[in-house]
Coordinates of C-alpha atoms and ligand atoms in Angstrom, one line a residue:
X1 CA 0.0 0.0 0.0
X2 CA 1.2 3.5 -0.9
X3 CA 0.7 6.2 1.0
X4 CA 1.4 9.9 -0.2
X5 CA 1.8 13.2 1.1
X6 CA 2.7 16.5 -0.2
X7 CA 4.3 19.3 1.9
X8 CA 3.5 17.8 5.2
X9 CA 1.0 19.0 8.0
X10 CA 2.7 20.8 10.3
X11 CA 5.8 23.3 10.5
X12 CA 8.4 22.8 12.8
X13 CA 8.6 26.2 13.7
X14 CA 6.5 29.4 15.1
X15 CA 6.9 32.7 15.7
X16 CA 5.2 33.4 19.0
X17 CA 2.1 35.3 18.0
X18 CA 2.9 35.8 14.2
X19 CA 2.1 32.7 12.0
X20 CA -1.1 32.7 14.6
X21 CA -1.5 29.1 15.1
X22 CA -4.1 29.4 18.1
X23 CA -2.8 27.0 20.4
X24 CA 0.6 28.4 20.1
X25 CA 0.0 32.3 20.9
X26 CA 1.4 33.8 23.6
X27 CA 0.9 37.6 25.2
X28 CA 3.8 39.1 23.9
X29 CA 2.4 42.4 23.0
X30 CA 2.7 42.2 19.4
X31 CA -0.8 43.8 18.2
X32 CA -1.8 41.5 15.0
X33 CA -3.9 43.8 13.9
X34 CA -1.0 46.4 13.2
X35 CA 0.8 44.1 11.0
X36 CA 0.1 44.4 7.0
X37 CA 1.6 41.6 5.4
X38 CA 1.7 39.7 1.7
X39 CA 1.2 35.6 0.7
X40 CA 1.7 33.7 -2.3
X41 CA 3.6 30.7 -3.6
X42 CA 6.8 31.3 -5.1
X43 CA 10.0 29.1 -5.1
X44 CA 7.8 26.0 -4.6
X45 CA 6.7 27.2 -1.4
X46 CA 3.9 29.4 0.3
X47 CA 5.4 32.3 1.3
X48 CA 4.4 35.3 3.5
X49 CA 5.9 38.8 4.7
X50 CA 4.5 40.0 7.6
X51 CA 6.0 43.7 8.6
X52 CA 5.2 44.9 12.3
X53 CA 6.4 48.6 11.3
X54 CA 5.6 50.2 8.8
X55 CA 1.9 49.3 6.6
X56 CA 3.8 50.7 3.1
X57 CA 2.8 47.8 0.9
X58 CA 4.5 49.1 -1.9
X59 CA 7.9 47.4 0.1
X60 CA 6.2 44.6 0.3
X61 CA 5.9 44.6 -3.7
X62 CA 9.4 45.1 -3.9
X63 CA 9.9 41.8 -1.8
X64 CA 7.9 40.2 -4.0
X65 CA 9.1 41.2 -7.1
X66 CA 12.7 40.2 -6.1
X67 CA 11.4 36.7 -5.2
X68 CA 10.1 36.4 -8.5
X69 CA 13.2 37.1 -9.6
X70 CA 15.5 34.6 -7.7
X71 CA 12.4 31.8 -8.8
X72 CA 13.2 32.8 -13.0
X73 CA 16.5 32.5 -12.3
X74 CA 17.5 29.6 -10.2
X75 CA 14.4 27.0 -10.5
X76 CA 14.8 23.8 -12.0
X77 CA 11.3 24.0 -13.4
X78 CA 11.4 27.4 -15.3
X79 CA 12.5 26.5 -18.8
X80 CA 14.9 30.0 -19.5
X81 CA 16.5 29.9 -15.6
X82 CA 20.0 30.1 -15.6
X83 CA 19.9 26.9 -13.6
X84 CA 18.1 25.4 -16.8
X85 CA 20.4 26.7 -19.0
X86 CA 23.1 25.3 -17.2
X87 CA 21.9 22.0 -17.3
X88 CA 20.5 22.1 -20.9
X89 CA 23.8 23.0 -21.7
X90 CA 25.8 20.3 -19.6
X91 CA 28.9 18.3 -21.2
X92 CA 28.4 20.6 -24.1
X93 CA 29.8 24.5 -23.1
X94 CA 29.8 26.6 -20.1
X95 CA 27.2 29.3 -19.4
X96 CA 27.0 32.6 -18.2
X97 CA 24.5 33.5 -15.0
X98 CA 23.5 36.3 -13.6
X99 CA 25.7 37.7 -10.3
X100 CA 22.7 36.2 -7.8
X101 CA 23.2 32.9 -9.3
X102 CA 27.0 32.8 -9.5
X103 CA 26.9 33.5 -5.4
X104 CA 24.3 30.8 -4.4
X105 CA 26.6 28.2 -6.6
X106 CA 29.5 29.3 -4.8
X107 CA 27.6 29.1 -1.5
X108 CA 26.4 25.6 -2.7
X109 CA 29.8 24.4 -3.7
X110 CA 31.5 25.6 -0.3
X111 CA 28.8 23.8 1.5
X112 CA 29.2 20.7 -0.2
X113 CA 32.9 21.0 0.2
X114 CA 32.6 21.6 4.2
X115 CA 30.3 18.6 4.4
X116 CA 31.6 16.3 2.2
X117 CA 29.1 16.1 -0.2
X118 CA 26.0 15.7 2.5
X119 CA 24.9 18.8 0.9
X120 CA 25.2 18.3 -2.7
X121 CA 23.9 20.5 -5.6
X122 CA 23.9 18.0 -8.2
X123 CA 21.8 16.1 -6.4
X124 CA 19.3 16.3 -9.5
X125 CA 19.7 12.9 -11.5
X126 CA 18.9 11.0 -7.8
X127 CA 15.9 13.9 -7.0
X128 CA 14.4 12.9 -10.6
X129 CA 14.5 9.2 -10.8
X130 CA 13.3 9.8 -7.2
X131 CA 10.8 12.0 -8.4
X132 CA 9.0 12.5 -4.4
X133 CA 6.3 14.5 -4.6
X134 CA 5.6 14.1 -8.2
X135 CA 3.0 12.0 -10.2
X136 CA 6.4 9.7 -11.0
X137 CA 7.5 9.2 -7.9
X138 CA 8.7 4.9 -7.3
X139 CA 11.2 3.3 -6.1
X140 CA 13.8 2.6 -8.5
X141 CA 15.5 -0.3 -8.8
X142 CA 19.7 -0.4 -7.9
X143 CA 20.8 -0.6 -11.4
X144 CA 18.9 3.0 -12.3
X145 CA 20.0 4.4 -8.7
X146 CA 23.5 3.1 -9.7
X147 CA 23.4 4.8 -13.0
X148 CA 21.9 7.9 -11.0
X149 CA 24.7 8.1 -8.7
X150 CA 27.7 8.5 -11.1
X151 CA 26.2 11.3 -12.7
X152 CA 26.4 13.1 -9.2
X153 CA 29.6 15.0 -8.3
X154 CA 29.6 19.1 -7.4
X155 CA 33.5 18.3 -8.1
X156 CA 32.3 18.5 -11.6
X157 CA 29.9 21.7 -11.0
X158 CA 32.9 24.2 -12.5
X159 CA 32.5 27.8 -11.6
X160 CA 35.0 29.5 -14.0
X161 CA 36.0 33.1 -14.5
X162 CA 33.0 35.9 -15.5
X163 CA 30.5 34.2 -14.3
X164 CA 30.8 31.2 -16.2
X165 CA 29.5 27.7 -14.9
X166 CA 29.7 24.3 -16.5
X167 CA 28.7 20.8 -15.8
X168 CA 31.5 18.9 -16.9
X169 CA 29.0 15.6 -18.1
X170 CA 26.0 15.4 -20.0
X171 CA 23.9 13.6 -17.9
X172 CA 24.6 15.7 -14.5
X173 CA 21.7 18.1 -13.1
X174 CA 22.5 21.3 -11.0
X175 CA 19.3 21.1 -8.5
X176 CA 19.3 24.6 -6.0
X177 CA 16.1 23.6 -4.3
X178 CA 17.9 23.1 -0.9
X179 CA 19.6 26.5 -0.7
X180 CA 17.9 29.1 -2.9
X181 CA 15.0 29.8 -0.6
X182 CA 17.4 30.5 1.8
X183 CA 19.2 32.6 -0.1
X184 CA 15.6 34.6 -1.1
X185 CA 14.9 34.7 2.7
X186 CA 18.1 36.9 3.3
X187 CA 17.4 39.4 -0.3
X188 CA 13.8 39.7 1.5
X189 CA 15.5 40.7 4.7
X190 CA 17.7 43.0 2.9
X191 CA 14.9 45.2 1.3
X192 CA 12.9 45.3 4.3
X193 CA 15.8 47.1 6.1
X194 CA 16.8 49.2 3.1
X195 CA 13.0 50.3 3.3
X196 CA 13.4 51.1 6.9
X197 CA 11.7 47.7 8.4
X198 CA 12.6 46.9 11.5
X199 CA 10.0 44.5 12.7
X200 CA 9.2 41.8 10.2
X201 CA 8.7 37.6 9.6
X202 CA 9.6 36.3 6.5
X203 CA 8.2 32.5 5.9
X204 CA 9.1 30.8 3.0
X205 CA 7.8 27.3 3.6
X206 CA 10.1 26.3 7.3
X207 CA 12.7 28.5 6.2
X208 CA 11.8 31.7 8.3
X209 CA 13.7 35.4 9.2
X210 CA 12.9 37.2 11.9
X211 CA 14.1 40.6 10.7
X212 CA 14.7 43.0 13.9
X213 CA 13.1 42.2 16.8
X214 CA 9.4 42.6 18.1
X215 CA 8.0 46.6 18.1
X216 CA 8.6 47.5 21.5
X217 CA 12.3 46.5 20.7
X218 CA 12.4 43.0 22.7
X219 CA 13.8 40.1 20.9
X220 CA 11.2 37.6 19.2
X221 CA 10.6 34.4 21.1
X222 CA 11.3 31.8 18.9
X223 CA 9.5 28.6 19.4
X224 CA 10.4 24.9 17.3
X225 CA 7.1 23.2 17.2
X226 CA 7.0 19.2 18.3
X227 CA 7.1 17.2 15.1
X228 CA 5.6 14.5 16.6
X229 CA 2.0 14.4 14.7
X230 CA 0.2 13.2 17.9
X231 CA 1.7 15.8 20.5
X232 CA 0.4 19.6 19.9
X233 CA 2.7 22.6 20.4
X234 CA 6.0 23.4 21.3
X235 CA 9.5 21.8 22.2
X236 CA 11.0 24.6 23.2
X237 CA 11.4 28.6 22.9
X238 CA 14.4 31.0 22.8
X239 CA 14.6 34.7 22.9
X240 CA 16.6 35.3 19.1
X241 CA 16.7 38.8 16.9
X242 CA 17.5 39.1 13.5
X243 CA 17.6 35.2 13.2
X244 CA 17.5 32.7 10.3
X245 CA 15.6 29.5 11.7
X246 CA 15.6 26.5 9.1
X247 CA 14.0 23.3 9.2
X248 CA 14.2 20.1 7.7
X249 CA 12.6 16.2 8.0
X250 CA 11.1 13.5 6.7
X251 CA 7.7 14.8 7.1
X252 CA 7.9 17.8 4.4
X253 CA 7.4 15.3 1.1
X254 CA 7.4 11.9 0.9
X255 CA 5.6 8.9 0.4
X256 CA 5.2 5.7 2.6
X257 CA 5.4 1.5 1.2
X258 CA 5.9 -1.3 3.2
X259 CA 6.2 1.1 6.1
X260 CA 9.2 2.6 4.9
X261 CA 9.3 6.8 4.3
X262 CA 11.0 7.5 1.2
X263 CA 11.2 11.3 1.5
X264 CA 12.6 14.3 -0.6
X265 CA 16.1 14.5 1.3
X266 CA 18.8 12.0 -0.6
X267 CA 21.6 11.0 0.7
X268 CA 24.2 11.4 -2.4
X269 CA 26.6 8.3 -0.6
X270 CA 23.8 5.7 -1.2
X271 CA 21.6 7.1 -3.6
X272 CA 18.0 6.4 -1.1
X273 CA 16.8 9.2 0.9
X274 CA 18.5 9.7 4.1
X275 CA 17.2 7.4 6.7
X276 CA 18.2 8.3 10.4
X277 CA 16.4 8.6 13.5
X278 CA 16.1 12.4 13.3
X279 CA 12.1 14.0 13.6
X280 CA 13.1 17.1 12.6
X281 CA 16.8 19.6 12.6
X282 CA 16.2 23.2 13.0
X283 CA 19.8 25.9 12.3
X284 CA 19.8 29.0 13.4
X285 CA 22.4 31.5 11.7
X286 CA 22.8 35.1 11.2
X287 CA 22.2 34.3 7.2
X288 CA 19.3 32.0 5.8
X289 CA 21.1 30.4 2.9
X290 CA 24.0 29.2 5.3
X291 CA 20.9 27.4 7.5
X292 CA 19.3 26.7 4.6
X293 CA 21.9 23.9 2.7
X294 CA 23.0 22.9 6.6
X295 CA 19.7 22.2 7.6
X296 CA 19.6 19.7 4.7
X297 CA 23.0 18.7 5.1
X298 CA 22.8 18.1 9.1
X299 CA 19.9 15.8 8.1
X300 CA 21.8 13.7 6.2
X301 CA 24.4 13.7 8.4
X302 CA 23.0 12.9 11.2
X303 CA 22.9 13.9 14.9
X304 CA 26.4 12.4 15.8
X305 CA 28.2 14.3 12.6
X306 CA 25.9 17.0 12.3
X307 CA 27.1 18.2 16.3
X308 CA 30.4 17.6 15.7
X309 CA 30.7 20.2 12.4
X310 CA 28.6 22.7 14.0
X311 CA 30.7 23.2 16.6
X312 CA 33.2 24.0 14.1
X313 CA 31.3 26.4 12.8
X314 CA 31.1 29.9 13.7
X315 CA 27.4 31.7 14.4
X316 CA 25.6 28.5 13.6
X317 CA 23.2 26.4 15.9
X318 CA 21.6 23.3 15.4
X319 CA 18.4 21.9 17.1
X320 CA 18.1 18.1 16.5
X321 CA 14.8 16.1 17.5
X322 CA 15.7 12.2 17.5
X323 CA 12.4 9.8 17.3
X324 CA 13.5 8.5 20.3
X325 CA 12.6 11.8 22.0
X326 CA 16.1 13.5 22.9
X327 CA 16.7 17.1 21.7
X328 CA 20.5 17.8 21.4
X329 CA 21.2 21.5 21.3
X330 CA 24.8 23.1 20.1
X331 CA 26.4 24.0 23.6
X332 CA 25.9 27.7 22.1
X333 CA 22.0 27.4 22.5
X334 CA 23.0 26.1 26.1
X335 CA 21.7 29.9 27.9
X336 CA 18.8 30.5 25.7
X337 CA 17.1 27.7 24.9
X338 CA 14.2 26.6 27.5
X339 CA 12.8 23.3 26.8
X340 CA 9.2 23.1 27.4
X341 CA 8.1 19.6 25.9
X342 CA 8.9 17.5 29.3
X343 CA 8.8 13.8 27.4
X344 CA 11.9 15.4 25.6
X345 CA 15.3 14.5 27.2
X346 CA 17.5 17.6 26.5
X347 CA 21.4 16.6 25.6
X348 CA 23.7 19.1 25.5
X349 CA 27.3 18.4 24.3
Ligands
ADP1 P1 12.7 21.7 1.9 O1 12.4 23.1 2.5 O2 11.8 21.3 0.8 O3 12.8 20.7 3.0 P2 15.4 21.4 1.9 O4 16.2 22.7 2.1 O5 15.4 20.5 3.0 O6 14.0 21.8 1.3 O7 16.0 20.7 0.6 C1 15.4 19.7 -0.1 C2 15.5 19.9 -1.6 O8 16.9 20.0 -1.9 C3 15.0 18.7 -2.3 O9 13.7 18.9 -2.7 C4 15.9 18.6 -3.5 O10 15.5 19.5 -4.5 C5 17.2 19.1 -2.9 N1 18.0 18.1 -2.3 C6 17.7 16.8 -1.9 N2 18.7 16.2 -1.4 C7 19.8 17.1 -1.3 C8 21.1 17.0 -0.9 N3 21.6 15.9 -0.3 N4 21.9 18.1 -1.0 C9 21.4 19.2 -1.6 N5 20.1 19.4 -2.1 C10 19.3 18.3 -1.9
MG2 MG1 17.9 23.3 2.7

């Protein structure tokens, strides 16, 4: 029996009192009713902007426009994206990409370097014979995930001089979709302070910003919702401004056979989605696309790994949620963070 889900039913994270999931709201004297804010679905994702200063929606406009942007430019599914072109054009001659792009591939490179291809951009061959969360989506047999496999290497993802890139074999498939929302969160965060907005959520689908801090200056309280379907609320909050929270799990697109998840992260060692024992990682950072291909990459790390390089790191925390119900928090998050789920054992290193 197959079982399929699409984006899955809950988010791992809230904003106290600003994506307004009842249960979750707290007094924290943020007036909703002050807040003008703008939805739609761009990058693949439902996004909103919610500003808690200002009610000019013409900045909101501007977010959006630039959103659109990032989308023409970098999604796998927009025929004329540089991201298409690069791939259209793979084994055959390098291609020239816009500034934007050239940054996020040198982002996505560096972060495939630092985790040794757990974050991997050209990831694509594996996310298509995959195909989760598509009408195509199987299980493919060894020989196809074997063939799948040798076409993935970001060694041979070549960022040349003048903003050139080329994919040095035919068959390989550059595949942003686990860093460029991140990378839109923090140009949405820029124009929102260039316009003077100090106060502000940006959700793009679990990869959220909280620009600022609340109106009356205090910092947002940051909550990580339980991903545990049959427990409500909250694990646990900390006080955060201008902070990049970024989520990923097993639960965001997938479908289930022979009790078995086969879900929308791959792990690019073995060619199946990652399987662990993690619920659900969360990564703060000061920048979105940094949590953005870490959250991913911590995932298929694991909690073990994923610890270990984040203490490496500077400005970067991780939250991990095992299905075994322990929460391991980088020893950063040690001060801040207060758990509040009390069937959660909390682990610090
Ligand atoms: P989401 O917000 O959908 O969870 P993630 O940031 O977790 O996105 O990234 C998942 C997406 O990234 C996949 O849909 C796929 O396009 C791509 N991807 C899958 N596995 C990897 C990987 N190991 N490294 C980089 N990108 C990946
Ligand atoms: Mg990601």
């Amino acid at each position: 029996m197959k079982k399929r889900f699409l984006i899955g039913i809950f988010m791992i994270l809230l904003v106290f009192n600003v994506t307004g999931c009842g249960a979750n709201q707290q007094n924290d004297n943020v007036n909703v009713e002050d807040t003008v804010s703008k939805d739609g679905f761009l990058l693949g994702t439902y996004v909103v902007v919610k500003m808690y200063d200002s009610d000019n929606e013409e900045i909101l406009n501007k977010v959006f426009d630039r959103l659109k942007e990032i989308e023409d430019r970098m999604s796998i599914n927009i025929d004329k994206s540089d991201v298409s072109e690069i791939n259209n054009n793979a084994g055959i001659k390098s291609v020239r990409v816009h500034d934007d792009v050239y940054f996020v591939l040198r982002k996505a490179k560096e972060y495939a370097e630092i985790t040794d291809g757990a974050f991997e951009p050209t990831i694509g061959p594996l996310v298509k014979l995959w195909g989760i969360g598509s009408k195509d989506e199987k299980i493919p047999t060894q020989p196809e995930i074997n063939d799948s496999l040798a076409q993935v290497d970001y060694n041979k993802l070549k960022l040349l001089d003048d903003n050139m890139v080329f994919l040095e074999d035919e068959q390989m498939i550059l595949d942003l979709g686990g860093i460029a929302k991140g990378y839109a969160a923090d140009e949405a965060k820029r124009i929102l302070l260039e316009n003077g907005v100090n106060s502000a959520i940006i959700d793009l689908g679990g990869n959220v910003y909280a620009v600022g801090s609340k109106p009356d200056g205090s910092p947002w309280r940051i909550a990580i919702q339980s991903p545990f379907e049959t427990r409500g609320n909250h694990v646990g909050v900390m006080p955060e401004s201008d902070i990049s929270i970024v989520s990923s799990g097993d639960y965001e697109r997938y479908f289930e056979e022979n009790n078995k998840r086969y879900h929308h992260i791959i792990d690019s060692n073995t060619g199946y989605p990652a399987w662990n024992n993690i619920a659900g990682v969360s990564v703060l950072s000061k920048d979105s696309i940094d949590g953005d291909a870490l959250s991913t990459a911590l995932f298929v790390l694991g909690v073990e790994k994923g610890l270990r390089l984040v203490e490496k790191l500077e400005d970067i925390d991780v939250i991990y949620i095992t299905k075994d119900n322990k929460i391991y928090i980088s020893s950063q998050l040690k001060e801040k963070f207060e758990l509040a789920d009390e069937e959660l054992e909390l682990i610090i290193p």
